[in-house]
Short mmCIF file of C-alpha atoms in Angstrom, two decimals:
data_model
loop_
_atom_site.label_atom_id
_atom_site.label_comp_id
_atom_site.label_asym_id
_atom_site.label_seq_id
_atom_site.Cartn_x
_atom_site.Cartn_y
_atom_site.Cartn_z
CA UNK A 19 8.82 2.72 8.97
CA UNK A 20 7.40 5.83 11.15
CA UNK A 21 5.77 5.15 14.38
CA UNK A 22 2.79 5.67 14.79
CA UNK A 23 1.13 8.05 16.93
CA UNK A 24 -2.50 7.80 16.72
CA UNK A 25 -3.39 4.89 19.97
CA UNK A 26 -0.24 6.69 21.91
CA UNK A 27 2.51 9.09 22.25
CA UNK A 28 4.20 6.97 24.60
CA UNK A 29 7.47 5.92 23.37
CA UNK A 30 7.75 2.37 22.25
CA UNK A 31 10.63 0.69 23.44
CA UNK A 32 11.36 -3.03 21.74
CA UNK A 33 13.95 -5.15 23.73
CA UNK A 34 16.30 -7.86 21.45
CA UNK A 35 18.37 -10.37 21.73
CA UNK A 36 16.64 -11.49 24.72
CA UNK A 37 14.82 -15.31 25.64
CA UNK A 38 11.78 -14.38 27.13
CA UNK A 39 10.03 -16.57 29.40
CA UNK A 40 6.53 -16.66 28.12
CA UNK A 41 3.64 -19.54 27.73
CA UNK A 42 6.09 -21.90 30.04
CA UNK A 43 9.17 -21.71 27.82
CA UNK A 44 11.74 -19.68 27.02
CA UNK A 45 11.16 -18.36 23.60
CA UNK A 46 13.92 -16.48 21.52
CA UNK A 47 11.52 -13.29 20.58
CA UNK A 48 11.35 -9.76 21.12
CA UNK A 49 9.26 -7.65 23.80
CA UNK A 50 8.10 -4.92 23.38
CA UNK A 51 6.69 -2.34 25.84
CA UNK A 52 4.57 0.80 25.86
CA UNK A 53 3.30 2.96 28.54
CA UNK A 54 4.12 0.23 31.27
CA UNK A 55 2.76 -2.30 29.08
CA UNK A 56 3.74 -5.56 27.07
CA UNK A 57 2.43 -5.23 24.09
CA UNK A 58 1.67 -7.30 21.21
CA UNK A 59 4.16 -6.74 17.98
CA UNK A 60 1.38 -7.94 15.47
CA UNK A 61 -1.35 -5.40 17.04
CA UNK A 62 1.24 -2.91 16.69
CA UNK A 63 2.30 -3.62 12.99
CA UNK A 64 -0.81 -4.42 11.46
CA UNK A 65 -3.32 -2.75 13.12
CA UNK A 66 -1.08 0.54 14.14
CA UNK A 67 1.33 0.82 11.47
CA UNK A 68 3.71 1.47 14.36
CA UNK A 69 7.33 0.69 15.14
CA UNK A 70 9.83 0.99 18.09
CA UNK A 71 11.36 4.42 19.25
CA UNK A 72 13.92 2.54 21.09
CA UNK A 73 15.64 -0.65 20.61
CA UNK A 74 17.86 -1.94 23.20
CA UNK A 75 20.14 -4.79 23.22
CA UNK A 76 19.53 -7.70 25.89
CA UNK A 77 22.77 -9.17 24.85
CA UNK A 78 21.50 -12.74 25.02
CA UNK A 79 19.85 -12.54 28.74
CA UNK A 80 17.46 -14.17 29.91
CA UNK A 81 13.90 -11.93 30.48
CA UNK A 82 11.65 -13.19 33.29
CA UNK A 83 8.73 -11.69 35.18
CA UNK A 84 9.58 -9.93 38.09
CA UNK A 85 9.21 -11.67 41.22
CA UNK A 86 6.64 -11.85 44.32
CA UNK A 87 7.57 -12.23 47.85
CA UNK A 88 3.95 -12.98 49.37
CA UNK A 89 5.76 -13.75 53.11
CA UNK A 90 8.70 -11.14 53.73
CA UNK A 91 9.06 -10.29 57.28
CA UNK A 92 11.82 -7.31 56.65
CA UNK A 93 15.34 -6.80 56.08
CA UNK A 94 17.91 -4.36 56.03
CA UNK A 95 17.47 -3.87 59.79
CA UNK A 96 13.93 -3.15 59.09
CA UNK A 97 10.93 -5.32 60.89
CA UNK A 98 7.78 -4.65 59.76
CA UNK A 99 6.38 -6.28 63.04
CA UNK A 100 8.10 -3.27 65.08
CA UNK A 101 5.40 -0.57 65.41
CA UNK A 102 8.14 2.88 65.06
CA UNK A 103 7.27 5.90 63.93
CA UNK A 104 9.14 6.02 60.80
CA UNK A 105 7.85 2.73 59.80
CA UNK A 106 6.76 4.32 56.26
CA UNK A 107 10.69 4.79 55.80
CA UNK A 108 11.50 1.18 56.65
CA UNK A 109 9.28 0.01 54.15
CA UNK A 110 10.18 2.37 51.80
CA UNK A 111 13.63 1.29 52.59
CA UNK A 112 13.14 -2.59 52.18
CA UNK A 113 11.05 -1.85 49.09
CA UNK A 114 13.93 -0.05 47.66
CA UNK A 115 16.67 -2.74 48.22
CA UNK A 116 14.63 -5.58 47.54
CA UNK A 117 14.69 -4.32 43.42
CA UNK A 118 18.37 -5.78 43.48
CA UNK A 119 17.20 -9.03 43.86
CA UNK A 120 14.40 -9.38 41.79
CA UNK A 121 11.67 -8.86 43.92
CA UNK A 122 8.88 -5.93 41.63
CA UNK A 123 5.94 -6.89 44.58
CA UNK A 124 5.83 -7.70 47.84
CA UNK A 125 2.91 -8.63 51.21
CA UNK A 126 5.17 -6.82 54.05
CA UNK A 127 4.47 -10.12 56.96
CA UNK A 128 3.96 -9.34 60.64
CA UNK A 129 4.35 -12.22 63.00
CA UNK A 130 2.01 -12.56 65.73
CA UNK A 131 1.94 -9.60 67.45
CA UNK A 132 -0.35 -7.38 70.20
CA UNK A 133 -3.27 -5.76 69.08
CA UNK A 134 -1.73 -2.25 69.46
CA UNK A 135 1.06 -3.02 66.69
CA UNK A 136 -1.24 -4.12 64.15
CA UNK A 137 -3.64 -0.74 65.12
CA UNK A 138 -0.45 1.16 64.70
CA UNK A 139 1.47 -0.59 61.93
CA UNK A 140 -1.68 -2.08 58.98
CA UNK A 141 -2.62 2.19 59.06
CA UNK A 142 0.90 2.72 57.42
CA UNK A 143 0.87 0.09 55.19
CA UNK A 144 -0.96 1.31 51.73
CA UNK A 145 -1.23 -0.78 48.43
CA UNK A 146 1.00 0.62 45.84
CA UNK A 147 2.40 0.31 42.59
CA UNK A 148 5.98 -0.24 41.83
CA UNK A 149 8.61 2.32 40.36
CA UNK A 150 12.34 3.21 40.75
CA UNK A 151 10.82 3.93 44.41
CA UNK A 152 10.60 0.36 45.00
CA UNK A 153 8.87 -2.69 44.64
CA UNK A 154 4.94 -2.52 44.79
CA UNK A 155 3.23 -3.28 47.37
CA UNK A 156 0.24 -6.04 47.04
CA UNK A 157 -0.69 -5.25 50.55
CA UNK A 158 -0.03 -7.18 54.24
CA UNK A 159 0.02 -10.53 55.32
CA UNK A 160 -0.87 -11.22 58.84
CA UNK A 161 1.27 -14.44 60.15
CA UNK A 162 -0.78 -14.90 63.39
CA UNK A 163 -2.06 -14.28 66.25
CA UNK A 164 -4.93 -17.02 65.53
CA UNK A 165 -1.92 -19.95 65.50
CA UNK A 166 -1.50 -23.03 67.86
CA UNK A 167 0.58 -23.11 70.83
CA UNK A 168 2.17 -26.24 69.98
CA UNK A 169 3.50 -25.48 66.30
CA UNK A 170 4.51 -21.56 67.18
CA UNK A 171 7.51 -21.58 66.47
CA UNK A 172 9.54 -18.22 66.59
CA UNK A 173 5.44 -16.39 67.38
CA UNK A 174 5.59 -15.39 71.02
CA UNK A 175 3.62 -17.35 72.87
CA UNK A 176 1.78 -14.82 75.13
CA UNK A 177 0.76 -13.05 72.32
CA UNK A 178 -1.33 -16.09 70.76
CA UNK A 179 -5.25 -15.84 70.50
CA UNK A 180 -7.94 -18.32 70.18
CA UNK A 181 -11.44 -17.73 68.40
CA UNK A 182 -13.91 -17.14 71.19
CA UNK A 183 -17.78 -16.49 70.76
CA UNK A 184 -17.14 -13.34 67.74
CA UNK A 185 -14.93 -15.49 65.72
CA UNK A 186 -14.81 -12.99 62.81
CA UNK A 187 -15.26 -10.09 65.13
CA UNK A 188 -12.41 -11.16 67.44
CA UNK A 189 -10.12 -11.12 64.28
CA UNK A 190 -11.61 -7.56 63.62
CA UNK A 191 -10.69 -6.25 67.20
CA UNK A 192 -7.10 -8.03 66.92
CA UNK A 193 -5.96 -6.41 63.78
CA UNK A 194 -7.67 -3.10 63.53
CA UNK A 195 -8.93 -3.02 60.23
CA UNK A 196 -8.73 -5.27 56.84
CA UNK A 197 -8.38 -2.36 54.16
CA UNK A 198 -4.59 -3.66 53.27
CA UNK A 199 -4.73 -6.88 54.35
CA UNK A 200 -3.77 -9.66 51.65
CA UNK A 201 -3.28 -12.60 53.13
CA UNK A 202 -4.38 -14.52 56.77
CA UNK A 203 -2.21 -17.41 58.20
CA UNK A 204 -4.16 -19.07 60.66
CA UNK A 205 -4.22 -22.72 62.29
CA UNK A 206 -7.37 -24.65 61.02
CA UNK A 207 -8.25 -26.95 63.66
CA UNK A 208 -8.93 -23.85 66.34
CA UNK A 209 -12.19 -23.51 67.11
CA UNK A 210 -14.70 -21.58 64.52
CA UNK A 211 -12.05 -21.11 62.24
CA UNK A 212 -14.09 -22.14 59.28
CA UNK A 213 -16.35 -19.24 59.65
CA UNK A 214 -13.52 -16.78 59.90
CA UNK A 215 -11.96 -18.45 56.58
CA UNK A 216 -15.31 -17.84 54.85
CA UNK A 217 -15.65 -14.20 55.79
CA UNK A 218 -11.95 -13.85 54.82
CA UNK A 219 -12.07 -15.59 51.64
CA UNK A 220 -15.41 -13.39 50.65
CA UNK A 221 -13.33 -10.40 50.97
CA UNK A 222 -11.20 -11.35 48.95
CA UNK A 223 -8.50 -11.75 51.39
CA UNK A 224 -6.22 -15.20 50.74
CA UNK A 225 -6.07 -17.20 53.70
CA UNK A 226 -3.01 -19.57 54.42
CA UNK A 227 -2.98 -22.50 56.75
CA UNK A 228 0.14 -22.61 59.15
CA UNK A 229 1.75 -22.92 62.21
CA UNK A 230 -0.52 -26.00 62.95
CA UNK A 231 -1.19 -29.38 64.28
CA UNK A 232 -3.83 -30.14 61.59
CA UNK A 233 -5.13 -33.08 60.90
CA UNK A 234 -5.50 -33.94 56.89
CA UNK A 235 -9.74 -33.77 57.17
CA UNK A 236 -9.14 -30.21 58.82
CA UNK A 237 -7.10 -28.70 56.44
CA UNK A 238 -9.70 -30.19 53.65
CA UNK A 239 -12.34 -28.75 55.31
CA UNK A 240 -9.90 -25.57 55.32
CA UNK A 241 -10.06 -25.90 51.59
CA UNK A 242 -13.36 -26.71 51.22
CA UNK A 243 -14.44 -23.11 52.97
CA UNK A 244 -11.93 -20.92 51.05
CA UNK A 245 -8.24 -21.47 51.80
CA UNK A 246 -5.93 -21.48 49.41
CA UNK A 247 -2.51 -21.46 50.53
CA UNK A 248 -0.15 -23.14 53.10
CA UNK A 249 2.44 -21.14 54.98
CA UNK A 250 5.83 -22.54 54.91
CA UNK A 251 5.23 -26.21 53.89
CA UNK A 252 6.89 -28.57 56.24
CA UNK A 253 8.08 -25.81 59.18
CA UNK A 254 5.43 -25.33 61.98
CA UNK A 255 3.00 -28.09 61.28
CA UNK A 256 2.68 -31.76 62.19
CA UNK A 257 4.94 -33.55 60.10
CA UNK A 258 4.24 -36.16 57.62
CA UNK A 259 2.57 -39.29 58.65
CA UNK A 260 1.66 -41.95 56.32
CA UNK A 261 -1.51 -42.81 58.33
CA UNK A 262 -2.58 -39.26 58.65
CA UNK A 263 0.09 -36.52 56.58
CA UNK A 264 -1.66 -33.74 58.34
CA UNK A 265 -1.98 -30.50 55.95
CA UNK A 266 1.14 -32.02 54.20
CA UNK A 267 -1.32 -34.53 52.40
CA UNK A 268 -3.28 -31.04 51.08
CA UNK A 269 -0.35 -31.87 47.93
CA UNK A 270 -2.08 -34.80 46.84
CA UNK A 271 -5.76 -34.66 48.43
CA UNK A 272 -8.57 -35.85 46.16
CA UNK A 273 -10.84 -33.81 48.14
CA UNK A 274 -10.24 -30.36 46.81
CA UNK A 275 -13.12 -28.65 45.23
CA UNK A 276 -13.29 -28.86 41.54
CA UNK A 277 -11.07 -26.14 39.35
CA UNK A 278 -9.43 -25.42 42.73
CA UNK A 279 -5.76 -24.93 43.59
CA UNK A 280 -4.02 -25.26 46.66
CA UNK A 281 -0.61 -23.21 46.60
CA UNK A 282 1.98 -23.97 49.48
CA UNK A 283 5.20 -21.76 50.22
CA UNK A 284 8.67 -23.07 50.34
CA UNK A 285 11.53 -21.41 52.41
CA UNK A 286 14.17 -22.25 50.01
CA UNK A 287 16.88 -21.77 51.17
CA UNK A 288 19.06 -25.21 52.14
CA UNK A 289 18.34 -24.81 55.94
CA UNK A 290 14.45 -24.15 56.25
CA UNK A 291 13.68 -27.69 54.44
CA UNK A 292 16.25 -30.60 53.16
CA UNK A 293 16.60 -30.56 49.46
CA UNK A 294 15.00 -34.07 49.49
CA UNK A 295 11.70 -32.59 51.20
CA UNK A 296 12.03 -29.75 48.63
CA UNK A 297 12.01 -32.45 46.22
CA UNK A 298 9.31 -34.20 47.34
CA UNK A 299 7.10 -31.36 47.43
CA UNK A 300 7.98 -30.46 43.72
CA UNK A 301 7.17 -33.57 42.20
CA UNK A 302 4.04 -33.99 43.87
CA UNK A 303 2.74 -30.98 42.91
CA UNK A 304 4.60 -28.92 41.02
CA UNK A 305 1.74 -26.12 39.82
CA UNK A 306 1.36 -25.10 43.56
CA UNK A 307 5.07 -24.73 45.13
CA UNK A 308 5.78 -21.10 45.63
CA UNK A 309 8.96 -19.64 47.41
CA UNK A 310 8.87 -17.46 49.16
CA UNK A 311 11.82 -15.63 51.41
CA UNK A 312 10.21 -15.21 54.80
CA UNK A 313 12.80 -12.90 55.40
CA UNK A 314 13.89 -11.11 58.86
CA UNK A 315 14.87 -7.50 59.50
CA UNK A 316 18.88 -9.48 59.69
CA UNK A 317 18.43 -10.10 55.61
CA UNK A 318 21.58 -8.45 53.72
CA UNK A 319 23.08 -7.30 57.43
CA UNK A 320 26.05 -8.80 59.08
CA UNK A 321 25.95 -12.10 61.57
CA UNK A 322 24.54 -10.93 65.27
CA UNK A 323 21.03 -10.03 67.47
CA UNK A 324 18.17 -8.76 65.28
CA UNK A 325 14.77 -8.46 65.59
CA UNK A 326 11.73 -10.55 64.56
CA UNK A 327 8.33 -8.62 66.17
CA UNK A 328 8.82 -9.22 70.06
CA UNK A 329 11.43 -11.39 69.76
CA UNK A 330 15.53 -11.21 69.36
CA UNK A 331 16.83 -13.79 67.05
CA UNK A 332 20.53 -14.46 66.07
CA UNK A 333 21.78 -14.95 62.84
CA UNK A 334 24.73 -17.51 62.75
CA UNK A 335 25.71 -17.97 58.98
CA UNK A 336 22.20 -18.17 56.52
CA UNK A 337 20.87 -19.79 60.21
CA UNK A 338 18.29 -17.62 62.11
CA UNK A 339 17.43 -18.88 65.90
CA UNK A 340 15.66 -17.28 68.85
CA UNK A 341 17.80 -16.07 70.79
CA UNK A 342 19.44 -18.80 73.08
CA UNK A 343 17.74 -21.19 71.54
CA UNK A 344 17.60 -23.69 68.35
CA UNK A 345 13.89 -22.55 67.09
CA UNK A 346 14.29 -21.32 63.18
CA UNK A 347 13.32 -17.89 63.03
CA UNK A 348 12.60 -17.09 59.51
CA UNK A 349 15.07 -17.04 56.95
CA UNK A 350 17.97 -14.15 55.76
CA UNK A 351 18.14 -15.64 52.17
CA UNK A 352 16.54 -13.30 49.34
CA UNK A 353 14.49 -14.28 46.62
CA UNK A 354 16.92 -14.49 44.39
CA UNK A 355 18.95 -17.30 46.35
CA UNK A 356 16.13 -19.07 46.74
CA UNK A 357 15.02 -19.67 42.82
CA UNK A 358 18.80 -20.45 42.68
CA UNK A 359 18.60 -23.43 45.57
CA UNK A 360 15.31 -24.51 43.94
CA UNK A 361 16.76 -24.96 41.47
CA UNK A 362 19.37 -26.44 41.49
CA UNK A 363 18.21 -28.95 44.34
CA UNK A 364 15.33 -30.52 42.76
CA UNK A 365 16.82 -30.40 39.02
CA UNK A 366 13.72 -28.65 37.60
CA UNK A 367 14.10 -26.29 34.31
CA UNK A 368 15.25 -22.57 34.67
CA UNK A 369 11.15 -22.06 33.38
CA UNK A 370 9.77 -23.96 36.36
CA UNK A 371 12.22 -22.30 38.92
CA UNK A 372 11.18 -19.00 37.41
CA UNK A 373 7.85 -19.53 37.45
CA UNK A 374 7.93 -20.75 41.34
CA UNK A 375 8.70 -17.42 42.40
CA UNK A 376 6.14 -15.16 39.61
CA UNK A 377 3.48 -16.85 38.31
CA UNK A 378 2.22 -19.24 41.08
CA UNK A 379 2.55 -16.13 43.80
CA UNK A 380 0.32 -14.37 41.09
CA UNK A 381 -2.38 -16.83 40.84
CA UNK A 382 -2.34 -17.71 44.33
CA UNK A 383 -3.40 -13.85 45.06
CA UNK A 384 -5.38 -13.66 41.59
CA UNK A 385 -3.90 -10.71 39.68
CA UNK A 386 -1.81 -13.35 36.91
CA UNK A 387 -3.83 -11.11 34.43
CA UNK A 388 -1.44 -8.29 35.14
CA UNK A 389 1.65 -10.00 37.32
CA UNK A 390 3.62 -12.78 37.27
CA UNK A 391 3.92 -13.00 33.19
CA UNK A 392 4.81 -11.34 30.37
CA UNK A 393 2.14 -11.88 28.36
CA UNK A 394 0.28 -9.25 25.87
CA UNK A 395 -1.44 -6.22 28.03
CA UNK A 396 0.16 -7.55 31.43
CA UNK A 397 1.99 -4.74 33.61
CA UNK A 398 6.43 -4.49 31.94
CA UNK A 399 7.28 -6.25 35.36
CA UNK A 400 10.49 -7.86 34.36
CA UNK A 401 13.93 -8.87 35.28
CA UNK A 402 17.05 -9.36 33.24
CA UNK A 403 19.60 -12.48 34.07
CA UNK A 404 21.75 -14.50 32.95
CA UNK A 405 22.08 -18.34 32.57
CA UNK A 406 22.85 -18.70 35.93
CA UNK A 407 20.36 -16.79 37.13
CA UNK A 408 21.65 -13.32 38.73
CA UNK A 409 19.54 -10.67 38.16
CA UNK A 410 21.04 -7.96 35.57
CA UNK A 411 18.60 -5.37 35.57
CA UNK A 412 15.35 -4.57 37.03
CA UNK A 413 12.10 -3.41 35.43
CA UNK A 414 8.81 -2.05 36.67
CA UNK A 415 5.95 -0.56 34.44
CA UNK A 416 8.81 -0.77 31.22
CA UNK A 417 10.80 1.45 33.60
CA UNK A 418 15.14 0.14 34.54
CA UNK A 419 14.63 0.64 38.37
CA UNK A 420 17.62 -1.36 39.15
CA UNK A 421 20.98 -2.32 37.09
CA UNK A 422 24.25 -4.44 38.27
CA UNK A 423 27.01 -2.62 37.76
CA UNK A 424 29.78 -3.59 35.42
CA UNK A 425 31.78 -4.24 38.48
CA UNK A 426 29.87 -6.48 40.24
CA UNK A 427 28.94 -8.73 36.83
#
């Protein structure tokens, strides 16, 4: 049958022999892409006459949207809390490497910082699409200042900053500007924090609750004026108590608005959280768990001193510590790893793990019309892998940006 060339010239390219993850399940089924689109076979046979230009064979793999890292602090020697001149390279850089493990978009993360690296550092950070470039870029997310004391963790304490009589405008002054901003992780119970998450959240700009000492009405309350999210569930934040469980009990709160969902982030990576806790989370509410890598510039480098913003930290094995001390300093596991370890510590089906690391990330930032599945008219974000799931091959916009070699397979 001839193709078709009235709606487009673009090439059609129809992948087989491929399970596609689609509507929850993996479904045996062809995809079929056009012009950086999935596109829908019937459309294109019945209404278009049309057929594929190109047919190439999956051999039995495994086809999965491409993943989203919404709390990646670097890697590859790069930290995107370092204000350098070249910092367009270093992002260009992680972008680049991060296509080997699945990752198609990305929030670059800065930890609490000074004022003068976020004035220096959100300026270089644009929102882009991905291509054999990289992975896109969904824009930043700003892990601090506005944190407490108590639950900082690896932040640098003499950076931290409390709300004072501007609330919004104090946020403004700290960080510059908002034009690429994506996300906000900031401690609820601070002072006039609920009218900085409303001006966030009518921006448009997701904000996460972390690094806290919350109490469970706080981080409702949170909810109730616009959060969404919760950084790192179970690091830096009071930890479960069965008379009060803090912003832990956010899993399982009957007091979040109506048609509402709260998404948390787990570090999963078999150090960050115990494979019970992991668990735990999971069951109790599975639609919301999202991993996420929270990577340092020491990701896919050898054991020693790194960086992490204005701190060193020391990577010991997949451990990351300030240095000297015990405190967890994000994590040097990459996405990839991390759906594996789900996986394979709570028992859940390759669709859920999948889905943990693409589709919730998607929702929680609103763009699942376009990211985070492979449904009809969404963006040919996709990965390749096979049962145990490695990643193959790479796609962005229909597009192989990335491709294990026969060597390493």
């Amino acid at each position: 049958m001839p193709s078709n060339k009235s709606v487009s010239e673009a090439p059609i390219v129809q992948f087989t022999n491929c399970r596609i993850l689609r509507s929850h399940q993996l479904q045996r089924e062809d995809l079929w892409v056009r012009e950086g689109k999935i596109l829908n076979p019937e459309k294109l046979f019945f209404d278009e006459k049309g057929s594929a230009d190109i047919q190439l064979d999956c051999k039995d793999s495994i086809i999965a949207p491409g993943f989203i890292d919404v709390q990646i602090n670097g890697g590859f020697g790069v930290d995107f809390s370092l204000a350098t001149d070249d910092f367009k390279s270093g992002i260009d850089l992680v972008s680049q490497k991060i296509l080997s493990h699945g990752v198609t978009s990305f929030c670059p993360t800065l930890v609490t910082s000074p004022p003068s690296v976020y004035h220096q550092v959100l300026p270089q950070i644009s929102i882009r699409n991905g291509g054999a470039h990289g992975a896109g870029i969904l824009g930043a997310h700003l892990e601090g200042p506005f944190i407490s004391k108590e639950k900082k963790g690896a932040h640098p304490e003499h950076c931290l900053r409390t709300f004072e009589a501007g609330a919004f405008q104090d946020l403004l002054a700290t960080y510059g500007s908002l034009d690429c901003v994506r996300i906000v992780t900031l401690a609820p119970e601070m002072k006039r924090s609920s009218e900085v998450i409303r001006e966030l959240t009518k921006r448009g700009i997701c904000v996460s609750l972390g690094h806290s000492v919350a109490n469970l009405s706080q981080a409702e309350e949170a909810v109730q004026h616009g959060a969404t999210f919760i950084t790192h569930l179970f690091n830096a934040m009071l930890p479960f108590h069965h008379r009060d469980p803090g912003i832990v009990g956010l899993l399982t709160s009957d007091k979040i608005p109506a048609g509402r969902r709260v998404f948390y982030g787990m570090i999963s990576d078999g150090i960050h959280t115990n494979p019970a806790a992991l668990r735990i989370a999971h069951r109790a509410h599975p639609k919301g768990l999202v991993l996420v890598t929270d990577a340092i510039a020491g990701m896919g480098l050898a054991p020693g001193r790194h960086t992490l913003g204005q701190q060193v930290v020391e990577i010991d094995g997949l451990n990351t510590y300030i240095a000297g001390t015990k405190t967890l300093s994000g994590s040097v596991a990459t996405m990839d790893t991390c759906v594996r370890h789900f996986q394979e510590a709570t028992g859940c089906s390759v669709e859920t793990a999948l889905e943990a690391a693409s589709l919730h990330p998607a929702q929680l930032l609103g763009i699942e019309h376009k990211k985070g599945t492979l449904n009809y008219d969404s963006d040919a974000d996709f990965l390749m892998l096979n049962d145990g799931l490695y990643v193959q091959a790479t796609y962005i916009a229909g597009e192989e940006v990335w491709r294990q070699d026969a060597l390493g397979m």
